[in-house]
């Protein structure tokens, strides 16, 4: 009797951070990556097992300690890293192991090009050593490392890195060409001017920068459903307010209170608002406050009510987005879900790491970007700017923003990540 063919087992370690400090953005991203890789591996008749290691979780060895990090990369052949807790010391340990073993496959989510900056500094240091073999060893260690930044316009960071590296190498490249070094490939040149074949291959095949590599959650792909295109109503009736999984500073409460006051008092909004407004409040799983809605009130012109949701699954969140006419959101991962849903929004960044992608969304879609307030004077200015942004969200403006969001084509090349990383 012949035995059934056994599918091979692949073990992944996911090193991430989520909870009261880091919020939920990293968790949501690695969950989407996990789903994508599972689909790819199942199609290849391979079983997969994921171990999730959270730097905020108590009662376990913290992967951020260097000794534990070394133990993890020695144990698991496939590693996914998505955390701001990863530092240069971790990158150094990773490259050191890759130089010795070259057996790991590592996917690093690289917000702000931190890993690319590390590569630049290390590469420049190796060049200064005037030893071609060290450069070869260094670039060879990069073969199993893959870097992902699916942020809108993040390809500009890659171009900046490439230009900086090209300038650094330009003065010394001819010296290396005259030496007998162990580069077993013909040097090639990319459009942005890199001369070493191995490093060029790393940037061409292992680095995924740009929103075409954004990994989507299909629940939010409302804009791609041709039978259910978003209807832009003449008047705004349903408003979504979302400030991430944690919202330690309680922007949800501050903005909803401010919005309540603006709706009731600002007569400039009369032409774009419905006579009955519902504020849909999304509270994340790590929201540490008790949200207190204003009493449902009305004046002669308008009535305001609330619907509050906490820690809801993505399908329910997507459903709320489909029901709403506009959103007011922080500048985190929710922007991409709103974009998938083609829901016009006002962006209010709540952290410095949200500024770049918030600006990119505002520039590419025409969405309104507001700076947060830090004192009493700025609070008043912010109140005025929020009222002004709302007053400009006419039916025509909302339709234009919605159309621009639908044209972004987020994630159209995301399948390349699984193919190259696991292939």
JSON list of N, CA, C and O in Angstrom, two decimals, residues 241-285:
[
{"chain": "A", "resi": 241, "resn": "UNK", "atom": "N", "xyz": [-15.95, 58.34, 12.91]},
{"chain": "A", "resi": 241, "resn": "UNK", "atom": "CA", "xyz": [-14.80, 58.88, 13.65]},
{"chain": "A", "resi": 241, "resn": "UNK", "atom": "C", "xyz": [-13.97, 57.71, 14.15]},
{"chain": "A", "resi": 241, "resn": "UNK", "atom": "O", "xyz": [-14.46, 56.86, 14.89]},
{"chain": "A", "resi": 242, "resn": "UNK", "atom": "N", "xyz": [-12.69, 57.65, 13.72]},
{"chain": "A", "resi": 242, "resn": "UNK", "atom": "CA", "xyz": [-11.83, 56.54, 14.11]},
{"chain": "A", "resi": 242, "resn": "UNK", "atom": "C", "xyz": [-10.41, 57.03, 14.36]},
{"chain": "A", "resi": 242, "resn": "UNK", "atom": "O", "xyz": [-9.83, 57.72, 13.51]},
{"chain": "A", "resi": 243, "resn": "UNK", "atom": "N", "xyz": [-9.87, 56.68, 15.51]},
{"chain": "A", "resi": 243, "resn": "UNK", "atom": "CA", "xyz": [-8.52, 57.10, 15.88]},
{"chain": "A", "resi": 243, "resn": "UNK", "atom": "C", "xyz": [-7.67, 55.93, 16.36]},
{"chain": "A", "resi": 243, "resn": "UNK", "atom": "O", "xyz": [-6.88, 56.05, 17.29]},
{"chain": "A", "resi": 244, "resn": "UNK", "atom": "N", "xyz": [-7.82, 54.80, 15.70]},
{"chain": "A", "resi": 244, "resn": "UNK", "atom": "CA", "xyz": [-6.91, 53.68, 15.94]},
{"chain": "A", "resi": 244, "resn": "UNK", "atom": "C", "xyz": [-7.31, 52.79, 17.08]},
{"chain": "A", "resi": 244, "resn": "UNK", "atom": "O", "xyz": [-8.31, 53.00, 17.77]},
{"chain": "A", "resi": 245, "resn": "UNK", "atom": "N", "xyz": [-6.47, 51.77, 17.30]},
{"chain": "A", "resi": 245, "resn": "UNK", "atom": "CA", "xyz": [-6.77, 50.72, 18.28]},
{"chain": "A", "resi": 245, "resn": "UNK", "atom": "C", "xyz": [-6.59, 51.19, 19.72]},
{"chain": "A", "resi": 245, "resn": "UNK", "atom": "O", "xyz": [-7.20, 50.65, 20.64]},
{"chain": "A", "resi": 246, "resn": "UNK", "atom": "N", "xyz": [-5.75, 52.19, 19.93]},
{"chain": "A", "resi": 246, "resn": "UNK", "atom": "CA", "xyz": [-5.42, 52.60, 21.30]},
{"chain": "A", "resi": 246, "resn": "UNK", "atom": "C", "xyz": [-5.94, 54.00, 21.65]},
{"chain": "A", "resi": 246, "resn": "UNK", "atom": "O", "xyz": [-6.74, 54.16, 22.54]},
{"chain": "A", "resi": 247, "resn": "UNK", "atom": "N", "xyz": [-5.51, 55.01, 20.91]},
{"chain": "A", "resi": 247, "resn": "UNK", "atom": "CA", "xyz": [-5.93, 56.40, 21.13]},
{"chain": "A", "resi": 247, "resn": "UNK", "atom": "C", "xyz": [-5.71, 56.83, 22.58]},
{"chain": "A", "resi": 247, "resn": "UNK", "atom": "O", "xyz": [-6.65, 57.24, 23.28]},
{"chain": "A", "resi": 248, "resn": "UNK", "atom": "N", "xyz": [-4.45, 56.75, 23.03]},
{"chain": "A", "resi": 248, "resn": "UNK", "atom": "CA", "xyz": [-4.12, 57.11, 24.41]},
{"chain": "A", "resi": 248, "resn": "UNK", "atom": "C", "xyz": [-4.49, 58.56, 24.74]},
{"chain": "A", "resi": 248, "resn": "UNK", "atom": "O", "xyz": [-4.87, 58.87, 25.87]},
{"chain": "A", "resi": 249, "resn": "UNK", "atom": "N", "xyz": [-4.36, 59.46, 23.77]},
{"chain": "A", "resi": 249, "resn": "UNK", "atom": "CA", "xyz": [-4.64, 60.87, 24.01]},
{"chain": "A", "resi": 249, "resn": "UNK", "atom": "C", "xyz": [-6.13, 61.21, 23.88]},
{"chain": "A", "resi": 249, "resn": "UNK", "atom": "O", "xyz": [-6.52, 62.36, 24.05]},
{"chain": "A", "resi": 250, "resn": "UNK", "atom": "N", "xyz": [-6.93, 60.20, 23.58]},
{"chain": "A", "resi": 250, "resn": "UNK", "atom": "CA", "xyz": [-8.39, 60.33, 23.51]},
{"chain": "A", "resi": 250, "resn": "UNK", "atom": "C", "xyz": [-8.84, 61.40, 22.51]},
{"chain": "A", "resi": 250, "resn": "UNK", "atom": "O", "xyz": [-9.72, 62.21, 22.78]},
{"chain": "A", "resi": 251, "resn": "UNK", "atom": "N", "xyz": [-8.26, 61.35, 21.32]},
{"chain": "A", "resi": 251, "resn": "UNK", "atom": "CA", "xyz": [-8.71, 62.22, 20.25]},
{"chain": "A", "resi": 251, "resn": "UNK", "atom": "C", "xyz": [-10.16, 61.92, 19.88]},
{"chain": "A", "resi": 251, "resn": "UNK", "atom": "O", "xyz": [-10.90, 62.80, 19.44]},
{"chain": "A", "resi": 252, "resn": "UNK", "atom": "N", "xyz": [-10.57, 60.67, 20.06]},
{"chain": "A", "resi": 252, "resn": "UNK", "atom": "CA", "xyz": [-11.95, 60.30, 19.74]},
{"chain": "A", "resi": 252, "resn": "UNK", "atom": "C", "xyz": [-12.93, 61.17, 20.50]},
{"chain": "A", "resi": 252, "resn": "UNK", "atom": "O", "xyz": [-13.89, 61.71, 19.92]},
{"chain": "A", "resi": 253, "resn": "UNK", "atom": "N", "xyz": [-12.70, 61.33, 21.80]},
{"chain": "A", "resi": 253, "resn": "UNK", "atom": "CA", "xyz": [-13.58, 62.16, 22.62]},
{"chain": "A", "resi": 253, "resn": "UNK", "atom": "C", "xyz": [-13.47, 63.64, 22.25]},
{"chain": "A", "resi": 253, "resn": "UNK", "atom": "O", "xyz": [-14.48, 64.34, 22.10]},
{"chain": "A", "resi": 254, "resn": "UNK", "atom": "N", "xyz": [-12.24, 64.11, 22.10]},
{"chain": "A", "resi": 254, "resn": "UNK", "atom": "CA", "xyz": [-12.02, 65.53, 21.80]},
{"chain": "A", "resi": 254, "resn": "UNK", "atom": "C", "xyz": [-12.66, 65.94, 20.47]},
{"chain": "A", "resi": 254, "resn": "UNK", "atom": "O", "xyz": [-13.36, 66.97, 20.39]},
{"chain": "A", "resi": 255, "resn": "UNK", "atom": "N", "xyz": [-12.42, 65.15, 19.43]},
{"chain": "A", "resi": 255, "resn": "UNK", "atom": "CA", "xyz": [-12.92, 65.51, 18.11]},
{"chain": "A", "resi": 255, "resn": "UNK", "atom": "C", "xyz": [-14.44, 65.36, 18.03]},
{"chain": "A", "resi": 255, "resn": "UNK", "atom": "O", "xyz": [-15.13, 66.18, 17.42]},
{"chain": "A", "resi": 256, "resn": "UNK", "atom": "N", "xyz": [-14.98, 64.32, 18.66]},
{"chain": "A", "resi": 256, "resn": "UNK", "atom": "CA", "xyz": [-16.43, 64.14, 18.62]},
{"chain": "A", "resi": 256, "resn": "UNK", "atom": "C", "xyz": [-17.14, 65.28, 19.36]},
{"chain": "A", "resi": 256, "resn": "UNK", "atom": "O", "xyz": [-18.19, 65.77, 18.91]},
{"chain": "A", "resi": 257, "resn": "UNK", "atom": "N", "xyz": [-16.59, 65.72, 20.48]},
{"chain": "A", "resi": 257, "resn": "UNK", "atom": "CA", "xyz": [-17.17, 66.85, 21.21]},
{"chain": "A", "resi": 257, "resn": "UNK", "atom": "C", "xyz": [-17.12, 68.12, 20.35]},
{"chain": "A", "resi": 257, "resn": "UNK", "atom": "O", "xyz": [-18.09, 68.89, 20.28]},
{"chain": "A", "resi": 258, "resn": "UNK", "atom": "N", "xyz": [-15.97, 68.32, 19.72]},
{"chain": "A", "resi": 258, "resn": "UNK", "atom": "CA", "xyz": [-15.80, 69.50, 18.87]},
{"chain": "A", "resi": 258, "resn": "UNK", "atom": "C", "xyz": [-16.76, 69.45, 17.68]},
{"chain": "A", "resi": 258, "resn": "UNK", "atom": "O", "xyz": [-17.38, 70.46, 17.30]},
{"chain": "A", "resi": 259, "resn": "UNK", "atom": "N", "xyz": [-16.87, 68.28, 17.09]},
{"chain": "A", "resi": 259, "resn": "UNK", "atom": "CA", "xyz": [-17.74, 68.09, 15.93]},
{"chain": "A", "resi": 259, "resn": "UNK", "atom": "C", "xyz": [-19.20, 68.34, 16.30]},
{"chain": "A", "resi": 259, "resn": "UNK", "atom": "O", "xyz": [-19.96, 68.96, 15.54]},
{"chain": "A", "resi": 260, "resn": "UNK", "atom": "N", "xyz": [-19.60, 67.85, 17.47]},
{"chain": "A", "resi": 260, "resn": "UNK", "atom": "CA", "xyz": [-20.96, 68.05, 17.97]},
{"chain": "A", "resi": 260, "resn": "UNK", "atom": "C", "xyz": [-21.29, 69.54, 18.04]},
{"chain": "A", "resi": 260, "resn": "UNK", "atom": "O", "xyz": [-22.36, 69.99, 17.59]},
{"chain": "A", "resi": 261, "resn": "UNK", "atom": "N", "xyz": [-20.35, 70.30, 18.55]},
{"chain": "A", "resi": 261, "resn": "UNK", "atom": "CA", "xyz": [-20.55, 71.75, 18.70]},
{"chain": "A", "resi": 261, "resn": "UNK", "atom": "C", "xyz": [-20.60, 72.44, 17.35]},
{"chain": "A", "resi": 261, "resn": "UNK", "atom": "O", "xyz": [-21.46, 73.32, 17.10]},
{"chain": "A", "resi": 262, "resn": "UNK", "atom": "N", "xyz": [-19.70, 72.04, 16.44]},
{"chain": "A", "resi": 262, "resn": "UNK", "atom": "CA", "xyz": [-19.65, 72.67, 15.11]},
{"chain": "A", "resi": 262, "resn": "UNK", "atom": "C", "xyz": [-20.94, 72.42, 14.34]},
{"chain": "A", "resi": 262, "resn": "UNK", "atom": "O", "xyz": [-21.51, 73.33, 13.72]},
{"chain": "A", "resi": 263, "resn": "UNK", "atom": "N", "xyz": [-21.43, 71.19, 14.40]},
{"chain": "A", "resi": 263, "resn": "UNK", "atom": "CA", "xyz": [-22.64, 70.83, 13.64]},
{"chain": "A", "resi": 263, "resn": "UNK", "atom": "C", "xyz": [-23.84, 71.66, 14.10]},
{"chain": "A", "resi": 263, "resn": "UNK", "atom": "O", "xyz": [-24.65, 72.13, 13.29]},
{"chain": "A", "resi": 264, "resn": "UNK", "atom": "N", "xyz": [-23.95, 71.86, 15.40]},
{"chain": "A", "resi": 264, "resn": "UNK", "atom": "CA", "xyz": [-25.10, 72.58, 15.94]},
{"chain": "A", "resi": 264, "resn": "UNK", "atom": "C", "xyz": [-25.02, 74.09, 15.74]},
{"chain": "A", "resi": 264, "resn": "UNK", "atom": "O", "xyz": [-26.04, 74.77, 15.62]},
{"chain": "A", "resi": 265, "resn": "UNK", "atom": "N", "xyz": [-23.79, 74.63, 15.68]},
{"chain": "A", "resi": 265, "resn": "UNK", "atom": "CA", "xyz": [-23.63, 76.08, 15.72]},
{"chain": "A", "resi": 265, "resn": "UNK", "atom": "C", "xyz": [-23.21, 76.73, 14.41]},
{"chain": "A", "resi": 265, "resn": "UNK", "atom": "O", "xyz": [-23.48, 77.91, 14.19]},
{"chain": "A", "resi": 266, "resn": "UNK", "atom": "N", "xyz": [-22.53, 75.97, 13.53]},
{"chain": "A", "resi": 266, "resn": "UNK", "atom": "CA", "xyz": [-21.99, 76.58, 12.32]},
{"chain": "A", "resi": 266, "resn": "UNK", "atom": "C", "xyz": [-23.03, 76.58, 11.20]},
{"chain": "A", "resi": 266, "resn": "UNK", "atom": "O", "xyz": [-23.33, 75.55, 10.60]},
{"chain": "A", "resi": 267, "resn": "UNK", "atom": "N", "xyz": [-23.54, 77.74, 10.89]},
{"chain": "A", "resi": 267, "resn": "UNK", "atom": "CA", "xyz": [-24.58, 77.87, 9.87]},
{"chain": "A", "resi": 267, "resn": "UNK", "atom": "C", "xyz": [-24.03, 77.66, 8.46]},
{"chain": "A", "resi": 267, "resn": "UNK", "atom": "O", "xyz": [-24.80, 77.45, 7.52]},
{"chain": "A", "resi": 268, "resn": "UNK", "atom": "N", "xyz": [-22.69, 77.72, 8.30]},
{"chain": "A", "resi": 268, "resn": "UNK", "atom": "CA", "xyz": [-22.09, 77.51, 6.98]},
{"chain": "A", "resi": 268, "resn": "UNK", "atom": "C", "xyz": [-22.23, 76.07, 6.51]},
{"chain": "A", "resi": 268, "resn": "UNK", "atom": "O", "xyz": [-22.00, 75.77, 5.33]},
{"chain": "A", "resi": 269, "resn": "UNK", "atom": "N", "xyz": [-22.60, 75.17, 7.44]},
{"chain": "A", "resi": 269, "resn": "UNK", "atom": "CA", "xyz": [-22.73, 73.76, 7.09]},
{"chain": "A", "resi": 269, "resn": "UNK", "atom": "C", "xyz": [-24.14, 73.39, 6.64]},
{"chain": "A", "resi": 269, "resn": "UNK", "atom": "O", "xyz": [-24.39, 72.26, 6.25]},
{"chain": "A", "resi": 270, "resn": "UNK", "atom": "N", "xyz": [-25.04, 74.34, 6.71]},
{"chain": "A", "resi": 270, "resn": "UNK", "atom": "CA", "xyz": [-26.46, 74.04, 6.44]},
{"chain": "A", "resi": 270, "resn": "UNK", "atom": "C", "xyz": [-26.68, 73.45, 5.06]},
{"chain": "A", "resi": 270, "resn": "UNK", "atom": "O", "xyz": [-27.53, 72.57, 4.87]},
{"chain": "A", "resi": 271, "resn": "UNK", "atom": "N", "xyz": [-25.89, 73.87, 4.08]},
{"chain": "A", "resi": 271, "resn": "UNK", "atom": "CA", "xyz": [-26.12, 73.43, 2.70]},
{"chain": "A", "resi": 271, "resn": "UNK", "atom": "C", "xyz": [-25.61, 72.02, 2.43]},
{"chain": "A", "resi": 271, "resn": "UNK", "atom": "O", "xyz": [-25.99, 71.41, 1.41]},
{"chain": "A", "resi": 272, "resn": "UNK", "atom": "N", "xyz": [-24.72, 71.47, 3.31]},
{"chain": "A", "resi": 272, "resn": "UNK", "atom": "CA", "xyz": [-24.15, 70.14, 3.03]},
{"chain": "A", "resi": 272, "resn": "UNK", "atom": "C", "xyz": [-24.58, 69.08, 4.03]},
{"chain": "A", "resi": 272, "resn": "UNK", "atom": "O", "xyz": [-24.37, 67.89, 3.80]},
{"chain": "A", "resi": 273, "resn": "UNK", "atom": "N", "xyz": [-25.21, 69.49, 5.16]},
{"chain": "A", "resi": 273, "resn": "UNK", "atom": "CA", "xyz": [-25.59, 68.52, 6.19]},
{"chain": "A", "resi": 273, "resn": "UNK", "atom": "C", "xyz": [-27.06, 68.14, 6.09]},
{"chain": "A", "resi": 273, "resn": "UNK", "atom": "O", "xyz": [-27.92, 68.97, 5.78]},
{"chain": "A", "resi": 274, "resn": "UNK", "atom": "N", "xyz": [-27.34, 66.87, 6.38]},
{"chain": "A", "resi": 274, "resn": "UNK", "atom": "CA", "xyz": [-28.71, 66.40, 6.48]},
{"chain": "A", "resi": 274, "resn": "UNK", "atom": "C", "xyz": [-29.32, 66.95, 7.77]},
{"chain": "A", "resi": 274, "resn": "UNK", "atom": "O", "xyz": [-28.61, 67.41, 8.68]},
{"chain": "A", "resi": 275, "resn": "UNK", "atom": "N", "xyz": [-30.62, 66.91, 7.88]},
{"chain": "A", "resi": 275, "resn": "UNK", "atom": "CA", "xyz": [-31.29, 67.41, 9.10]},
{"chain": "A", "resi": 275, "resn": "UNK", "atom": "C", "xyz": [-31.12, 66.45, 10.28]},
{"chain": "A", "resi": 275, "resn": "UNK", "atom": "O", "xyz": [-31.38, 66.82, 11.42]},
{"chain": "A", "resi": 276, "resn": "UNK", "atom": "N", "xyz": [-30.65, 65.24, 9.99]},
{"chain": "A", "resi": 276, "resn": "UNK", "atom": "CA", "xyz": [-30.39, 64.25, 11.04]},
{"chain": "A", "resi": 276, "resn": "UNK", "atom": "C", "xyz": [-29.00, 63.66, 10.83]},
{"chain": "A", "resi": 276, "resn": "UNK", "atom": "O", "xyz": [-28.73, 63.05, 9.80]},
{"chain": "A", "resi": 277, "resn": "UNK", "atom": "N", "xyz": [-28.11, 63.87, 11.81]},
{"chain": "A", "resi": 277, "resn": "UNK", "atom": "CA", "xyz": [-26.72, 63.43, 11.71]},
{"chain": "A", "resi": 277, "resn": "UNK", "atom": "C", "xyz": [-26.46, 62.31, 12.72]},
{"chain": "A", "resi": 277, "resn": "UNK", "atom": "O", "xyz": [-26.83, 62.43, 13.89]},
{"chain": "A", "resi": 278, "resn": "UNK", "atom": "N", "xyz": [-25.81, 61.24, 12.25]},
{"chain": "A", "resi": 278, "resn": "UNK", "atom": "CA", "xyz": [-25.39, 60.17, 13.15]},
{"chain": "A", "resi": 278, "resn": "UNK", "atom": "C", "xyz": [-23.87, 60.11, 13.16]},
{"chain": "A", "resi": 278, "resn": "UNK", "atom": "O", "xyz": [-23.24, 59.99, 12.10]},
{"chain": "A", "resi": 279, "resn": "UNK", "atom": "N", "xyz": [-23.29, 60.19, 14.35]},
{"chain": "A", "resi": 279, "resn": "UNK", "atom": "CA", "xyz": [-21.84, 60.06, 14.52]},
{"chain": "A", "resi": 279, "resn": "UNK", "atom": "C", "xyz": [-21.53, 58.60, 14.87]},
{"chain": "A", "resi": 279, "resn": "UNK", "atom": "O", "xyz": [-21.95, 58.11, 15.93]},
{"chain": "A", "resi": 280, "resn": "UNK", "atom": "N", "xyz": [-20.81, 57.91, 13.99]},
{"chain": "A", "resi": 280, "resn": "UNK", "atom": "CA", "xyz": [-20.43, 56.52, 14.20]},
{"chain": "A", "resi": 280, "resn": "UNK", "atom": "C", "xyz": [-19.03, 56.51, 14.83]},
{"chain": "A", "resi": 280, "resn": "UNK", "atom": "O", "xyz": [-18.05, 56.86, 14.18]},
{"chain": "A", "resi": 281, "resn": "UNK", "atom": "N", "xyz": [-18.95, 56.12, 16.09]},
{"chain": "A", "resi": 281, "resn": "UNK", "atom": "CA", "xyz": [-17.70, 56.18, 16.85]},
{"chain": "A", "resi": 281, "resn": "UNK", "atom": "C", "xyz": [-17.08, 54.79, 16.92]},
{"chain": "A", "resi": 281, "resn": "UNK", "atom": "O", "xyz": [-17.68, 53.85, 17.46]},
{"chain": "A", "resi": 282, "resn": "UNK", "atom": "N", "xyz": [-15.86, 54.65, 16.38]},
{"chain": "A", "resi": 282, "resn": "UNK", "atom": "CA", "xyz": [-15.15, 53.38, 16.42]},
{"chain": "A", "resi": 282, "resn": "UNK", "atom": "C", "xyz": [-14.10, 53.43, 17.53]},
{"chain": "A", "resi": 282, "resn": "UNK", "atom": "O", "xyz": [-13.19, 54.26, 17.50]},
{"chain": "A", "resi": 283, "resn": "UNK", "atom": "N", "xyz": [-14.22, 52.55, 18.51]},
{"chain": "A", "resi": 283, "resn": "UNK", "atom": "CA", "xyz": [-13.26, 52.44, 19.60]},
{"chain": "A", "resi": 283, "resn": "UNK", "atom": "C", "xyz": [-12.46, 51.15, 19.42]},
{"chain": "A", "resi": 283, "resn": "UNK", "atom": "O", "xyz": [-13.02, 50.08, 19.25]},
{"chain": "A", "resi": 284, "resn": "UNK", "atom": "N", "xyz": [-11.12, 51.27, 19.46]},
{"chain": "A", "resi": 284, "resn": "UNK", "atom": "CA", "xyz": [-10.27, 50.12, 19.24]},
{"chain": "A", "resi": 284, "resn": "UNK", "atom": "C", "xyz": [-10.21, 49.18, 20.43]},
{"chain": "A", "resi": 284, "resn": "UNK", "atom": "O", "xyz": [-10.69, 49.50, 21.53]},
{"chain": "A", "resi": 285, "resn": "UNK", "atom": "N", "xyz": [-9.59, 48.04, 20.23]},
{"chain": "A", "resi": 285, "resn": "UNK", "atom": "CA", "xyz": [-9.50, 47.02, 21.27]},
{"chain": "A", "resi": 285, "resn": "UNK", "atom": "C", "xyz": [-8.66, 47.43, 22.46]},
{"chain": "A", "resi": 285, "resn": "UNK", "atom": "O", "xyz": [-8.81, 46.86, 23.54]}
]
